[in-house]
Structures are given as structure tokens and as C-alpha cells.
Amino acid sequence: MLVLILSVVVLLVIGGCVCVYWSARGDAPRWARGVAKATLLGSELTRSASRNSRSQQGGGDD
């Protein structure tokens, strides 16, 4: 069951990346541009959450 869930997540990520590429080329339909925006937003949210969790851990590299 876990493998199935992870497979679906991987397929969604790959599909999002394809839509971002397609949208960057400029010839994507409206739905693909929407998927690309959602993918980029999810990426930014994940990146900011990762930064926040690292800064809350103390970052003892000073």
C-alpha cells in the first residue's frame, strides 16, 4: 500500500515538472499553466518549510 502511495506521489511530481517545462516553452494550454503554477507554489512552500525547520534547530555552524 505504501509503495502505491509513493508511486502516485512520484507520478504527480513528474507530471508537475512536465507541466512546468511545457509552460516555460510558452505553448502550454491553460490547464497546464495552472498545474505549473501549483507545482512551483508547492516547491516554494516546501523550500521555505525546510529553511524554517533548519533555522529552528539552532544551526550550530556559526
XYZ file of N, CA and C in Angstrom:
186
model
N 0.820 -1.195 0.000
C 0.000 0.000 0.000
C 0.867 1.263 0.000
N 1.936 1.227 0.799
C 2.841 2.371 0.864
C 3.520 2.599 -0.486
N 3.877 1.510 -1.156
C 4.510 1.622 -2.476
C 3.544 2.272 -3.466
N 2.276 1.928 -3.383
C 1.279 2.521 -4.269
C 1.154 4.020 -4.032
N 1.110 4.425 -2.787
C 1.003 5.854 -2.453
C 2.239 6.613 -2.932
N 3.418 6.054 -2.673
C 4.644 6.706 -3.126
C 4.723 6.774 -4.649
N 4.237 5.754 -5.324
C 4.227 5.754 -6.787
C 3.329 6.863 -7.329
N 2.172 7.045 -6.707
C 1.257 8.109 -7.128
C 1.894 9.475 -6.897
N 2.556 9.651 -5.756
C 3.214 10.922 -5.464
C 4.313 11.206 -6.488
N 5.103 10.196 -6.813
C 6.172 10.371 -7.795
C 5.588 10.720 -9.161
N 4.514 10.066 -9.552
C 3.883 10.374 -10.846
C 3.336 11.801 -10.869
N 2.765 12.259 -9.757
C 2.269 13.635 -9.688
C 3.407 14.643 -9.787
N 4.519 14.348 -9.139
C 5.676 15.244 -9.203
C 6.231 15.295 -10.628
N 6.346 14.161 -11.257
C 6.842 14.131 -12.638
C 5.897 14.884 -13.568
N 4.587 14.671 -13.386
C 3.612 15.395 -14.195
C 3.692 16.895 -13.981
N 3.902 17.315 -12.739
C 4.058 18.739 -12.449
C 5.288 19.313 -13.114
N 6.381 18.566 -13.090
C 7.606 19.039 -13.740
C 7.434 19.149 -15.254
N 6.717 18.205 -15.833
C 6.449 18.265 -17.273
C 5.618 19.506 -17.604
N 4.632 19.802 -16.762
C 3.803 20.996 -17.000
C 4.609 22.273 -16.839
N 5.547 22.300 -15.886
C 6.406 23.486 -15.723
C 7.258 23.674 -16.976
N 7.828 22.602 -17.478
C 8.640 22.690 -18.693
C 7.803 23.138 -19.888
N 6.631 22.547 -20.021
C 5.736 22.858 -21.131
C 5.303 24.320 -21.065
N 5.012 24.784 -19.867
C 4.588 26.162 -19.681
C 5.738 27.135 -19.968
N 6.949 26.755 -19.604
C 8.109 27.610 -19.850
C 8.375 27.767 -21.346
N 8.023 26.764 -22.122
C 8.200 26.864 -23.573
C 7.227 27.847 -24.191
N 6.099 28.088 -23.505
C 5.162 29.099 -23.975
C 3.983 28.583 -24.766
N 3.901 27.309 -25.043
C 2.805 26.795 -25.866
C 1.885 25.854 -25.087
N 1.822 26.033 -23.766
C 1.005 25.147 -22.935
C -0.430 25.662 -22.856
N -1.392 24.749 -22.776
C -2.779 25.173 -22.574
C -2.973 25.719 -21.151
N -4.124 26.318 -20.930
C -4.400 26.970 -19.650
C -4.300 25.997 -18.472
N -4.801 24.777 -18.622
C -4.775 23.832 -17.510
C -3.343 23.460 -17.136
N -2.466 23.356 -18.130
C -1.066 23.011 -17.854
C -0.356 24.169 -17.157
N -0.716 25.405 -17.530
C -0.138 26.560 -16.831
C -0.594 26.598 -15.384
N -1.844 26.209 -15.130
C -2.342 26.140 -13.760
C -1.621 25.080 -12.943
N -1.398 23.926 -13.539
C -0.662 22.854 -12.854
C 0.774 23.301 -12.593
N 1.367 24.012 -13.540
C 2.735 24.501 -13.361
C 2.803 25.495 -12.201
N 1.823 26.397 -12.122
C 1.806 27.362 -11.011
C 1.655 26.648 -9.677
N 0.790 25.649 -9.625
C 0.593 24.889 -8.379
C 1.872 24.132 -8.008
N 2.563 23.595 -8.996
C 3.805 22.874 -8.735
C 4.873 23.812 -8.195
N 5.009 24.985 -8.810
C 6.010 25.941 -8.344
C 5.667 26.474 -6.961
N 4.386 26.675 -6.687
C 3.968 27.119 -5.358
C 4.279 26.046 -4.318
N 3.985 24.809 -4.626
C 4.312 23.715 -3.713
C 5.801 23.606 -3.466
N 6.585 23.841 -4.499
C 8.036 23.819 -4.360
C 8.512 24.919 -3.417
N 7.979 26.121 -3.591
C 8.363 27.240 -2.718
C 7.942 26.994 -1.275
N 6.750 26.445 -1.075
C 6.290 26.147 0.288
C 7.181 25.094 0.943
N 7.557 24.077 0.183
C 8.433 23.037 0.715
C 9.804 23.603 1.050
N 10.316 24.462 0.180
C 11.632 25.061 0.411
C 11.623 25.955 1.646
N 10.584 26.768 1.802
C 10.524 27.665 2.961
C 10.318 26.871 4.251
N 9.557 25.798 4.204
C 9.378 24.961 5.386
C 10.695 24.306 5.772
N 11.476 23.911 4.784
C 12.771 23.301 5.052
C 13.726 24.308 5.684
N 13.722 25.544 5.179
C 14.572 26.586 5.755
C 14.167 26.878 7.191
N 12.860 26.972 7.445
C 12.380 27.278 8.787
C 12.743 26.177 9.762
N 12.650 24.927 9.350
C 12.958 23.830 10.271
C 14.453 23.811 10.571
N 15.292 24.156 9.597
C 16.729 24.198 9.849
C 17.107 25.351 10.762
N 16.436 26.501 10.611
C 16.761 27.644 11.452
C 16.276 27.444 12.880
N 15.223 26.668 13.067
C 14.718 26.397 14.413
C 15.566 25.369 15.140
N 16.360 24.597 14.414
C 17.197 23.583 15.041
C 18.449 24.196 15.661
N 18.714 25.444 15.426
C 19.861 26.100 16.032
C 20.999 26.336 15.066
N 21.151 25.503 14.086
C 22.168 25.707 13.047
C 23.578 25.852 13.588
N 24.065 25.082 14.476
C 25.316 25.236 15.187
C 26.569 25.395 14.351
N 26.500 25.892 13.119
C 27.659 26.063 12.246
C 28.298 27.438 12.359
N 27.941 28.242 13.340
C 28.450 29.617 13.457
C 29.871 29.659 13.826
